[in-house]
Structures are given as C-alpha cells and as structure tokens.
XYZ file of C-alpha atoms in Angstrom:
273
model
C 15.895 23.283 -5.887
C 18.858 20.802 -6.424
C 19.746 19.302 -2.975
C 23.683 18.133 -1.819
C 23.952 15.652 0.339
C 26.276 16.797 2.919
C 26.895 15.151 6.641
C 23.476 15.976 7.993
C 21.249 15.360 5.243
C 18.771 12.507 6.898
C 18.139 9.315 4.892
C 14.791 7.835 4.125
C 14.824 4.411 2.675
C 12.312 1.618 1.812
C 12.341 -2.210 2.553
C 10.914 -4.722 -0.105
C 11.151 -7.712 -1.571
C 10.715 -6.502 -5.099
C 11.995 -2.576 -5.088
C 11.007 -0.157 -7.553
C 11.872 3.497 -8.219
C 8.299 5.156 -7.223
C 9.070 5.754 -3.872
C 12.613 6.724 -4.581
C 11.377 9.478 -7.113
C 8.407 10.713 -5.234
C 10.217 11.475 -2.224
C 13.503 12.580 -3.138
C 11.371 14.654 -5.906
C 9.202 16.741 -3.185
C 12.577 17.389 -0.809
C 14.353 19.061 -3.877
C 10.909 20.721 -4.350
C 10.429 22.181 -0.553
C 14.446 22.205 0.601
C 14.538 19.520 2.589
C 17.432 18.252 3.315
C 16.807 14.273 3.362
C 17.582 11.277 0.245
C 15.496 8.115 -0.305
C 16.905 5.027 -1.034
C 14.784 1.598 -2.324
C 16.502 -1.649 -1.095
C 15.752 -4.823 -0.782
C 17.160 -7.802 1.953
C 17.465 -11.114 3.538
C 18.298 -10.219 6.664
C 15.498 -8.663 8.189
C 16.805 -8.024 11.570
C 19.387 -6.756 10.535
C 18.239 -3.970 8.423
C 15.903 -2.877 11.015
C 18.698 -2.970 13.171
C 20.677 -1.010 10.567
C 17.789 1.443 10.685
C 18.205 2.172 14.600
C 22.028 1.883 14.437
C 22.321 4.759 11.324
C 19.871 6.260 12.552
C 17.677 6.322 9.027
C 14.430 8.945 9.670
C 12.216 6.634 8.296
C 11.712 3.292 6.155
C 8.882 2.589 4.055
C 7.967 -1.085 4.014
C 6.285 -3.714 1.669
C 5.621 -7.130 0.452
C 6.733 -9.327 2.335
C 7.702 -7.860 5.155
C 4.604 -6.115 6.913
C 4.421 -8.703 9.360
C 7.186 -9.548 10.165
C 8.898 -6.053 10.966
C 6.197 -5.809 14.327
C 8.289 -7.967 16.279
C 11.329 -5.716 15.311
C 10.510 -2.239 16.534
C 9.671 -0.690 20.029
C 6.011 0.838 19.309
C 3.327 0.577 16.912
C 0.990 3.328 15.902
C -2.705 2.436 16.391
C -3.404 2.319 12.802
C -0.696 -0.713 12.754
C -2.136 -2.317 15.798
C -5.337 -2.669 15.022
C -4.633 -4.853 11.985
C -1.160 -5.572 12.998
C 0.423 -4.756 9.931
C 2.788 -2.287 9.213
C 4.332 -0.075 6.423
C 5.677 2.917 7.831
C 8.718 2.692 10.289
C 9.723 6.418 11.843
C 13.391 6.967 14.002
C 13.280 9.492 16.722
C 16.259 9.334 18.577
C 16.711 4.817 18.457
C 13.130 4.677 19.131
C 11.076 3.024 16.388
C 7.486 3.260 15.816
C 5.610 1.556 13.195
C 2.966 2.901 11.467
C 0.164 1.806 8.507
C -0.577 4.334 5.864
C -1.826 1.761 3.753
C -4.735 2.092 5.631
C -5.518 5.605 5.275
C -5.308 5.391 1.845
C -7.928 2.864 0.831
C -10.086 4.721 3.547
C -9.646 7.813 1.555
C -10.072 5.749 -2.341
C -13.147 4.481 -1.535
C -14.810 7.919 -0.547
C -13.148 9.786 -3.039
C -14.545 6.882 -5.850
C -18.213 7.316 -4.251
C -17.737 3.016 -3.743
C -21.410 2.122 -2.542
C -21.493 0.893 1.038
C -24.084 -1.254 0.725
C -21.955 -3.182 -2.092
C -20.875 -7.136 -2.098
C -17.052 -7.740 -2.152
C -14.843 -10.413 -2.636
C -11.318 -9.489 -1.305
C -8.224 -11.750 -3.241
C -5.341 -11.776 -0.364
C -4.733 -12.425 3.423
C -0.841 -11.485 3.964
C -0.275 -7.602 5.605
C -1.470 -5.991 3.391
C -5.049 -7.607 2.831
C -5.181 -6.887 6.442
C -5.038 -3.451 5.739
C -7.567 -3.275 3.014
C -9.935 -5.271 4.209
C -9.720 -3.407 8.004
C -10.573 -0.281 6.152
C -13.763 -1.674 4.514
C -15.028 -2.796 7.711
C -14.515 0.567 9.306
C -16.085 2.118 6.260
C -19.391 0.587 6.136
C -18.575 -2.263 4.126
C -20.465 -5.828 5.721
C -20.993 -8.030 3.210
C -17.467 -9.199 2.023
C -15.932 -12.485 0.883
C -12.035 -13.642 1.825
C -10.510 -15.132 -0.887
C -7.614 -16.798 0.027
C -6.186 -20.049 -1.048
C -4.515 -20.777 2.786
C -7.128 -21.362 4.820
C -5.006 -20.572 7.801
C -4.781 -17.225 7.154
C -7.502 -16.670 4.763
C -10.099 -17.647 7.671
C -8.217 -15.809 10.524
C -8.741 -12.847 8.652
C -12.469 -13.358 7.604
C -13.572 -14.037 11.208
C -11.367 -11.350 12.346
C -13.489 -8.941 10.667
C -16.837 -10.708 10.018
C -16.444 -11.876 6.642
C -16.482 -15.085 5.147
C -13.618 -17.070 3.847
C -13.585 -19.368 0.728
C -10.577 -20.784 -1.458
C -11.952 -19.367 -4.248
C -14.602 -17.180 -5.620
C -16.568 -20.442 -7.805
C -19.761 -19.259 -8.857
C -19.663 -15.457 -6.541
C -20.615 -12.625 -8.144
C -20.032 -9.556 -6.110
C -19.951 -6.011 -6.970
C -16.694 -4.958 -5.915
C -13.543 -7.113 -6.301
C -10.324 -6.420 -4.930
C -6.733 -8.398 -5.802
C -4.339 -7.432 -3.101
C -1.937 -10.466 -4.247
C 1.096 -10.214 -6.494
C -1.250 -11.281 -9.414
C -0.289 -9.214 -12.281
C 2.664 -7.468 -10.946
C 5.228 -6.332 -13.047
C 8.346 -9.353 -12.810
C 6.404 -11.955 -11.277
C 5.622 -15.153 -12.504
C 1.889 -14.209 -12.882
C 2.471 -11.012 -14.365
C 0.030 -11.880 -17.272
C -2.361 -13.303 -15.698
C -6.220 -12.011 -14.241
C -6.766 -11.858 -10.605
C -10.805 -12.732 -10.958
C -12.006 -14.901 -13.655
C -13.771 -12.407 -16.962
C -16.501 -13.930 -15.758
C -16.724 -12.439 -11.878
C -14.959 -9.099 -13.632
C -17.757 -8.260 -15.798
C -20.471 -9.025 -13.420
C -18.929 -6.490 -11.305
C -19.257 -2.644 -10.646
C -16.072 -1.603 -8.762
C -12.568 -3.533 -9.570
C -9.570 -2.235 -7.207
C -6.298 -3.759 -7.795
C -3.612 -2.771 -5.359
C -0.711 -3.914 -7.471
C 1.121 -0.912 -8.044
C 3.654 -1.744 -10.397
C 2.436 -1.211 -13.658
C -0.089 0.821 -12.520
C -2.894 -0.701 -14.828
C -2.668 -4.475 -14.646
C -4.441 -6.450 -16.884
C -7.602 -6.612 -14.448
C -7.306 -3.154 -14.444
C -6.973 -2.884 -18.352
C -10.222 -5.183 -18.588
C -12.327 -3.600 -16.075
C -11.382 -0.198 -17.996
C -12.216 -1.536 -21.321
C -15.471 -2.593 -19.508
C -16.661 0.641 -18.405
C -16.251 -0.486 -14.917
C -15.804 1.653 -11.870
C -11.563 1.167 -11.228
C -8.817 1.853 -8.054
C -5.420 1.595 -8.765
C -2.680 0.422 -6.823
C -1.045 3.415 -8.333
C -3.461 5.924 -5.868
C -2.843 3.588 -3.263
C 0.906 3.584 -3.462
C 0.718 7.687 -3.544
C -1.453 8.393 -0.975
C 0.403 6.877 1.071
C 4.007 7.818 0.606
C 2.472 11.194 1.193
C 1.420 10.119 4.284
C 4.982 8.573 5.133
C 6.665 11.722 4.185
C 4.470 13.799 6.229
C 5.299 11.305 8.979
C 9.045 11.819 8.042
C 9.671 15.567 7.449
C 6.974 17.036 9.658
C 6.135 18.670 6.349
C 2.896 18.228 4.345
C 2.817 19.210 0.623
C 0.156 21.255 -1.063
C -1.950 19.112 -3.858
C 0.391 20.728 -6.871
C 3.430 20.056 -5.444
C 1.704 16.491 -4.713
C 0.738 16.163 -8.261
C 3.927 16.773 -9.929
C 5.739 14.553 -7.295
C 3.167 11.353 -8.651
C 3.668 12.830 -11.992
C 7.971 12.858 -11.491
C 7.357 9.313 -10.141
C 5.585 7.371 -12.623
C 7.710 8.781 -15.460
C 10.777 6.382 -13.689
C-alpha cells in the first residue's frame, strides 16, 4: 500500500555521524506494508542539543541514535529505560507528548544473535572498542554468561572503565592473545571511513578464532567478515544487528510487531538500497 503523507503523518528519524539508507528503507517499507501513517528520515547534525530539542518541539515520534551520539544524548532526554540505564548508552528515543524516553535495542539484538548462532558460553573473546555500542555488546556478553573476555581499546580510560565495570580484562592491543571469538565494535572496515579497507584484527588472530562478529553494518561484508567467511568461521554480521535492533525500534515507535515474512521483506528491501 503506497502511503501519501498528510498533516497527521507521524515522523520518525535517525541521528548518525554517517547517515545511511538501511533504517530509512526498512522503516518506510514496513509502514507501507502495514498501512501505517508514518514516515522515516535519516539525519546528521553538528548541533546535538538542537537536534534532540527539535524531536521534542516538533513532535517527532521516534529517533534512532547511532555513533557517535549514543552516550552524548543521555543528558538530553527525560528518562532512561532499564535497557539503556544499565549500560549508560542509548540507541532509541521515543517521544510521548514531549516526554523523551531512551532505550537500547542494540543490547536486545546482540543477546538474540549470540543465542541464535549458538556461540558457546565458555568461549574466550576479545572485543575491540570502548564506546557506546561496545558497552551494549559487552553487557550482553556478560549477562549472557560469557565470563572470559578481553576489552581491546587504545583509549585506556574508557577501555579500563568498560572492562572493570563488567569484570573483564583490558589491553591496548590484542598482542599474542588468540581468543575463540573476535568482536569488532569500531569503525574499522566501515564504508567511507579512513580504515574502510583494513582488518579490525590481524590475520593470525582471525585464523585462530572460531567465531567472528563485526558490528559494522555498512558494508554488510566487511574485510573482517570476508576473511572469516573464507576460512569457514562462524560469523555474525552488523547487518543482522541493525535489522533486529531496527525491528525493536519499529515496535516501540508504532506499537505494531511485523510478522517474520514482513520483517524479512523489509530487510531485503533495505539491503537493496
């Protein structure tokens, strides 16, 4: 069903340092499939307080929050859902009559994917990164029973803080460690970035791993994922993460949960763009 925006159309949006088309196409496709009077648009901004203030002032129903705004937005909302409060990182804002409540659907997606891919809980792991998304991933690992972890982060302050808060180790570099699961939660491998063609971990570490997880979604097959697939590793991609977290955002914004077929079609449509 083709929707025609009107004065009653509910606007949703995303706020990202590097806006992409996935969320825009995913949400708008589902709005059309389900006959919902919503429209979704992607934005970036150099004025974060102004952007979040605009969500409240203009009655924008929901906003997806991506890097690098996941932590900076916390001070600008009215309430944190437990999913966001526990890890002090948000990726979703829901506006109800001017009241902005923040959630973290990344955490939900990570937990679902670790279970879906049957990653053994006794796996040792190294997670590269220490920002807002790294907090969501590491927290989901901790809560999922993954006890033997290493946070790899060049920023000692944030890296140690994340590791200490969850009971993991910290190192500036992976060194000669060879964990069973490698997780990239940095922009390394992201399209358009300075490190788009680089591997987030050295080849020897990838060869020794059993599971490789890259949170980068654009492209869906990063250099890390391509190498891991070629070596027959269990892989979890950023595309899987972004699709599940977008579904949970959609439900928060609209109150409607699409069925599996509708979800699969929306993911395929979003990927095609």
